[in-house]
XYZ file of N, CA and C in Angstrom:
489
model
N -68.917 47.847 6.526
C -69.711 47.818 5.430
C -71.253 47.384 6.133
N -72.376 47.879 5.234
C -73.518 47.722 5.928
C -74.315 47.240 4.632
N -75.146 45.984 4.571
C -76.181 45.911 3.435
C -77.436 45.926 3.515
N -78.013 46.312 2.721
C -79.513 46.769 2.847
C -80.030 45.624 1.905
N -81.350 45.100 2.610
C -82.067 44.391 2.104
C -83.511 44.919 1.307
N -83.982 44.608 0.074
C -85.169 45.141 -0.217
C -86.279 44.188 0.199
N -87.216 44.828 0.840
C -88.216 43.789 1.481
C -88.939 42.622 0.361
N -88.754 42.688 -0.672
C -89.290 41.850 -1.557
C -88.646 40.939 -1.538
N -87.001 40.865 -1.850
C -85.988 39.656 -1.645
C -85.613 39.410 -0.294
N -86.674 39.849 0.559
C -85.978 39.219 2.076
C -86.449 37.855 2.356
N -85.516 37.247 2.685
C -86.247 35.675 2.871
C -87.053 35.577 4.235
N -88.050 35.082 4.257
C -88.867 35.005 4.997
C -88.471 33.731 6.213
N -88.426 34.215 7.596
C -87.714 33.495 8.585
C -88.970 32.838 9.830
N -89.921 31.895 9.282
C -90.390 31.650 10.285
C -90.262 30.249 11.212
N -91.042 30.337 12.389
C -90.440 28.805 13.049
C -89.891 29.105 14.256
N -88.695 28.805 14.198
C -88.043 28.723 15.526
C -87.183 29.797 15.969
N -86.748 30.561 15.008
C -85.911 31.788 15.308
C -86.533 32.860 15.197
N -87.920 32.856 14.319
C -88.578 34.249 13.970
C -90.283 33.851 14.190
N -90.802 34.849 14.548
C -92.204 34.779 14.485
C -92.836 35.253 13.169
N -94.280 35.385 12.809
C -94.531 35.511 11.600
C -94.609 36.762 11.264
N -94.554 38.122 12.203
C -93.824 39.110 11.844
C -92.621 39.110 11.334
N -91.657 38.211 11.485
C -90.192 38.244 11.254
C -89.537 38.947 12.367
N -90.178 38.897 13.680
C -89.396 39.203 14.629
C -88.658 38.055 15.144
N -87.144 38.441 15.260
C -86.479 37.605 16.241
C -86.830 36.820 17.381
N -86.607 35.718 17.608
C -86.762 35.159 19.028
C -85.721 35.168 19.888
N -85.874 35.809 21.328
C -84.668 35.317 22.303
C -84.455 34.377 22.635
N -83.302 33.758 22.624
C -83.167 32.329 23.301
C -82.782 32.428 24.672
N -82.790 33.803 25.624
C -82.506 33.666 26.853
C -84.063 33.784 27.553
N -85.062 34.467 26.936
C -86.505 34.502 27.721
C -87.698 34.159 26.742
N -87.016 33.443 25.734
C -87.980 33.094 24.733
C -89.209 33.926 24.107
N -88.728 35.191 24.335
C -89.722 36.370 23.610
C -89.296 36.786 22.435
N -90.263 37.172 21.676
C -90.042 37.777 20.209
C -89.710 39.223 20.389
N -89.000 39.919 19.022
C -88.638 41.164 19.334
C -86.826 41.141 19.328
N -86.555 40.847 20.256
C -85.085 40.921 20.720
C -84.136 39.972 20.184
N -82.930 39.704 20.474
C -82.278 38.621 20.586
C -81.348 38.745 22.023
N -80.821 37.424 22.457
C -80.586 37.168 23.937
C -79.291 38.484 24.243
N -78.371 38.854 23.458
C -77.455 39.641 23.637
C -77.805 40.965 23.935
N -79.250 41.642 23.509
C -79.879 42.581 23.667
C -80.859 42.366 25.004
N -81.288 41.063 25.537
C -82.248 40.796 26.555
C -82.076 41.628 28.019
N -83.087 42.218 28.531
C -83.388 42.923 29.664
C -83.524 42.002 30.751
N -83.902 40.588 30.426
C -84.199 39.734 31.695
C -82.873 39.286 32.558
N -82.888 39.766 33.791
C -81.605 39.167 34.480
C -81.271 37.694 34.228
N -79.904 37.710 34.209
C -79.138 36.278 33.804
C -79.588 35.232 34.995
N -80.032 34.187 35.056
C -80.083 33.345 35.924
C -78.883 32.817 36.300
N -78.341 32.797 38.047
C -77.251 31.894 37.813
C -77.442 30.456 38.411
N -76.644 29.573 37.339
C -76.901 28.307 37.609
C -76.596 27.790 39.016
N -77.141 27.082 39.184
C -77.122 26.399 40.620
C -77.237 24.718 40.850
N -76.100 23.964 41.442
C -76.409 22.707 41.354
C -76.769 22.231 42.649
N -77.761 21.380 42.286
C -78.108 20.457 43.768
C -77.599 19.785 43.812
N -76.571 18.883 43.418
C -75.536 17.924 44.003
C -74.513 18.287 45.118
N -74.001 19.644 44.620
C -72.732 20.101 45.599
C -73.074 21.641 45.951
N -74.486 22.140 45.686
C -74.722 23.177 46.198
C -73.738 24.539 45.503
N -73.050 24.297 44.498
C -72.140 25.285 43.836
C -72.990 26.110 42.689
N -72.629 27.221 42.691
C -73.188 27.883 41.418
C -71.875 27.741 40.146
N -72.623 27.909 38.973
C -72.138 27.789 37.529
C -72.198 26.866 36.860
N -72.980 25.597 37.578
C -73.272 24.487 36.706
C -74.427 24.138 37.051
N -74.995 23.065 36.182
C -76.174 22.218 36.684
C -75.950 21.011 37.119
N -76.677 20.240 37.657
C -76.218 18.916 38.026
C -76.126 17.772 37.345
N -76.322 17.808 35.884
C -76.133 17.170 34.527
C -74.144 17.259 34.535
N -74.037 18.456 34.898
C -72.221 18.540 34.472
C -71.654 18.813 35.650
N -72.092 18.172 36.764
C -71.420 18.506 38.122
C -70.607 17.422 38.121
N -69.293 17.913 38.540
C -67.925 16.719 38.690
C -68.184 16.058 40.011
N -68.681 16.805 41.139
C -69.360 15.753 42.254
C -69.989 14.819 42.255
N -70.974 15.163 41.230
C -71.975 13.809 41.102
C -70.831 12.627 40.213
N -70.182 12.974 39.675
C -69.330 11.901 38.695
C -68.410 11.155 39.847
N -67.653 12.087 40.829
C -66.948 11.336 41.775
C -67.468 10.434 42.569
N -69.038 10.957 42.848
C -69.693 9.884 43.894
C -70.315 8.721 43.235
N -70.591 8.747 42.168
C -70.905 7.408 41.296
C -69.876 6.874 40.215
N -68.421 7.041 40.764
C -67.458 6.384 40.081
C -67.323 4.977 40.178
N -68.010 4.426 41.138
C -67.930 3.194 41.210
C -68.790 2.281 40.331
N -69.446 3.087 39.434
C -70.764 2.434 38.553
C -69.702 1.971 37.386
N -69.842 0.740 36.758
C -69.348 -0.078 35.829
C -69.424 0.750 34.334
N -70.708 1.233 34.437
C -70.845 1.879 32.646
C -70.694 3.184 33.085
N -70.020 3.775 31.921
C -69.878 5.229 31.589
C -70.847 5.868 30.443
N -71.214 6.785 30.370
C -72.198 7.378 29.681
C -71.857 8.717 29.277
N -72.868 9.178 28.170
C -72.669 10.522 27.500
C -73.808 11.071 28.113
N -73.678 12.720 28.032
C -74.611 13.542 28.543
C -76.060 13.201 27.811
N -77.108 13.205 28.721
C -78.367 12.946 28.245
C -78.939 14.006 27.429
N -79.339 13.671 26.039
C -79.600 14.435 24.896
C -80.844 14.857 24.941
N -81.856 13.588 25.222
C -83.192 13.670 25.317
C -83.773 12.497 26.430
N -85.023 13.027 26.277
C -85.801 12.080 27.557
C -86.147 10.740 26.830
N -85.683 9.690 27.324
C -86.248 8.154 27.112
C -87.409 8.101 27.137
N -88.490 7.533 26.420
C -89.743 7.446 26.595
C -90.115 5.765 26.781
N -88.783 5.057 27.514
C -89.101 3.553 27.569
C -89.166 2.680 26.445
N -89.214 3.281 25.247
C -89.028 2.690 23.600
C -87.708 2.305 23.878
N -87.444 1.464 22.782
C -85.963 1.097 22.774
C -85.486 2.075 21.566
N -84.302 2.559 22.133
C -83.481 3.573 21.055
C -82.398 3.111 20.465
N -82.533 2.871 19.122
C -81.455 2.325 18.427
C -80.455 3.348 18.351
N -80.351 4.465 18.514
C -79.354 5.209 18.483
C -78.452 5.258 19.557
N -78.864 4.968 21.007
C -78.297 4.741 21.941
C -77.830 3.375 22.049
N -76.221 3.513 21.636
C -75.814 1.584 21.873
C -74.331 1.651 22.770
N -74.179 0.518 23.086
C -72.962 0.023 23.804
C -71.845 0.096 23.024
N -70.883 0.828 23.268
C -69.660 1.011 22.006
C -68.477 0.578 23.043
N -67.369 0.048 21.952
C -66.134 -0.014 22.275
C -64.956 1.070 21.795
N -64.429 1.669 22.844
C -63.367 2.540 22.552
C -62.116 2.307 22.839
N -61.227 1.959 22.167
C -60.091 1.303 22.200
C -60.120 0.143 23.073
N -61.194 -0.693 22.856
C -61.392 -2.080 23.276
C -62.187 -2.076 24.781
N -62.327 -0.537 25.341
C -62.814 -0.952 26.651
C -64.660 -0.764 26.458
N -65.160 -1.787 27.313
C -66.308 -1.925 27.059
C -67.251 -1.039 27.991
N -68.753 -1.125 27.705
C -69.661 -0.376 28.810
C -69.066 1.210 28.698
N -69.356 1.567 27.553
C -69.190 3.038 27.108
C -70.693 3.263 26.329
N -71.752 3.993 26.966
C -72.712 4.282 26.226
C -72.255 5.476 25.308
N -72.775 5.387 23.923
C -72.533 6.047 22.976
C -73.865 6.745 22.159
N -73.916 7.479 21.668
C -74.911 8.302 20.731
C -74.529 8.345 19.327
N -75.163 7.357 18.834
C -74.697 7.556 17.242
C -75.659 8.218 16.484
N -74.530 9.230 16.021
C -75.782 10.236 14.869
C -74.635 10.325 13.629
N -75.390 9.594 12.641
C -74.349 9.482 11.385
C -74.267 10.685 10.579
N -75.025 11.480 10.984
C -75.126 12.830 10.168
C -74.067 14.064 10.600
N -73.535 13.310 11.780
C -72.497 14.354 12.517
C -71.154 14.270 12.189
N -70.652 15.541 11.963
C -69.092 15.575 11.504
C -68.007 15.091 12.585
N -68.320 14.887 13.728
C -67.513 14.409 14.737
C -68.147 13.725 15.699
N -67.771 13.057 16.982
C -68.150 12.576 17.776
C -67.834 13.164 19.215
N -68.523 13.334 20.080
C -68.540 13.802 21.438
C -68.517 13.056 22.427
N -67.381 13.104 23.428
C -67.225 12.796 24.566
C -66.894 13.589 25.757
N -67.342 13.071 26.638
C -67.348 13.883 28.042
C -65.824 13.684 28.752
N -65.177 14.710 29.220
C -63.808 14.717 29.508
C -63.464 13.658 30.781
N -64.748 13.320 31.461
C -64.250 12.735 32.581
C -64.525 11.060 32.054
N -65.154 10.581 31.083
C -65.178 9.749 30.404
C -63.670 9.130 29.667
N -63.343 10.224 28.948
C -61.817 10.264 28.643
C -60.963 9.917 29.273
N -61.075 10.427 30.876
C -60.091 10.621 31.779
C -60.132 9.094 32.435
N -61.506 8.746 32.467
C -61.740 7.126 32.890
C -61.239 6.040 32.300
N -61.067 6.460 30.544
C -60.409 5.378 29.872
C -59.153 5.569 29.583
N -58.469 6.443 30.293
C -57.124 6.929 30.145
C -56.697 7.334 28.472
N -57.394 7.761 27.914
C -57.351 8.676 26.728
C -56.565 9.689 26.955
N -55.649 9.675 26.058
C -54.759 11.015 25.793
C -55.340 11.871 24.692
N -55.470 13.323 25.102
C -56.313 14.240 24.205
C -55.223 15.581 24.118
N -55.387 15.985 22.780
C -54.583 17.190 22.741
C -55.491 18.142 22.446
N -55.092 19.351 23.026
C -55.725 20.547 23.367
C -56.261 21.439 21.649
N -57.112 21.169 21.630
C -57.691 22.028 20.378
C -59.194 22.519 20.647
N -59.191 23.858 20.535
C -60.600 24.493 20.148
C -61.418 24.343 18.864
N -62.189 23.365 18.988
C -63.235 23.319 17.363
C -64.423 23.969 18.033
N -64.851 24.730 17.240
C -66.276 25.199 17.271
C -67.398 24.089 16.578
N -68.249 23.677 17.917
C -68.966 22.556 17.252
C -70.825 23.372 17.129
N -71.478 22.975 16.030
C -72.619 23.858 15.632
C -73.532 22.858 15.709
N -74.577 23.454 15.719
C -76.243 22.536 15.767
C -76.525 22.396 14.512
N -77.733 22.160 14.778
C -78.579 21.865 13.450
C -78.564 22.885 12.414
N -78.950 22.900 11.227
C -79.261 24.200 10.398
C -77.852 25.008 10.057
N -78.192 26.130 9.652
C -77.081 27.088 8.821
C -76.781 27.825 9.992
N -76.188 27.523 11.057
C -76.038 28.450 12.243
C -74.768 29.602 12.021
N -74.779 30.629 12.548
C -73.848 31.448 12.448
C -72.821 31.336 13.818
N -73.563 31.141 14.974
C -72.804 31.038 15.964
C -72.420 29.346 16.753
N -71.573 29.283 17.052
C -71.225 27.589 17.381
C -72.216 27.305 18.762
N -72.566 25.970 19.003
C -73.360 25.714 19.695
C -72.623 25.421 21.166
N -71.389 25.029 20.978
C -70.442 25.010 22.001
C -68.838 24.889 21.575
N -67.949 24.964 22.394
C -66.437 24.949 21.512
C -65.970 23.657 22.329
N -65.276 22.853 21.893
C -64.564 21.870 22.310
C -63.377 21.877 23.225
N -62.663 21.345 23.824
C -61.500 21.774 24.784
C -60.305 20.684 24.108
N -60.673 19.990 23.526
C -59.472 19.265 22.647
C -60.203 18.058 21.849
N -59.289 17.232 21.502
C -59.732 15.828 20.606
C -58.927 14.817 21.002
N -59.014 13.591 20.693
C -58.658 12.321 20.907
C -58.770 11.441 19.687
N -57.844 10.749 19.618
C -57.983 9.685 18.151
C -58.039 8.210 18.940
N -59.047 7.602 18.531
C -59.409 6.469 19.155
C -59.806 5.344 18.159
N -59.771 4.058 18.319
C -60.652 3.189 17.498
C -61.842 2.745 18.242
N -63.079 3.077 17.607
C -64.519 2.513 18.168
C -64.922 1.813 17.460
N -65.990 0.977 18.302
C -66.384 -0.197 17.765
C -67.930 -0.178 18.289
N -68.925 -0.568 17.093
C -70.538 -0.388 17.610
C -70.807 -1.379 16.983
N -71.793 -2.479 17.811
C -72.046 -3.838 17.389
C -71.369 -4.523 16.742
N -70.002 -4.706 17.013
C -68.988 -5.456 16.537
C -68.532 -4.938 15.237
N -68.881 -3.860 14.750
C -68.695 -3.103 13.517
C -67.576 -1.931 13.632
N -66.642 -1.686 12.933
C -65.774 -0.460 13.075
C -65.939 0.280 11.787
N -66.080 1.627 11.810
C -66.143 2.456 10.739
C -65.210 2.066 9.748
N -65.567 2.393 8.641
C -64.765 2.059 7.304
C -63.856 3.561 6.977
N -62.495 3.559 6.621
C -61.604 4.548 6.976
C -61.369 4.849 5.505
């Protein structure tokens, strides 16, 4: 079934996803007029500088994590640049009473994310479950899909969430 929209009732989408003429933005090449699925720009091959392997970037490199496995502090993926100011959303957290886990606190999120390498280091058991995870806004496509889920006790600033 095809739905037609009347121009007078069409919602104007300006900003991140469309330009002022209503043309969609391609999230592959950042040009307007088409979407990533129809983009003619060649797909770039991800190359890791740590292990010289293709298919991932250094931030997701398993070789890098094993090289740094002697570090006491575990952390989640970097979400933004730290400007040196105090960041009250990055906190040290306890997961099942294990210290030194750096966590990003997002009170508006429906779930908490944890890298599998951190879960393995903490010996957390997880069950396989493919949950679609959406970014901000009313997105139709998920930003990523999880590979599983865990149940754990989390404590931040000596506080546990109310259940």
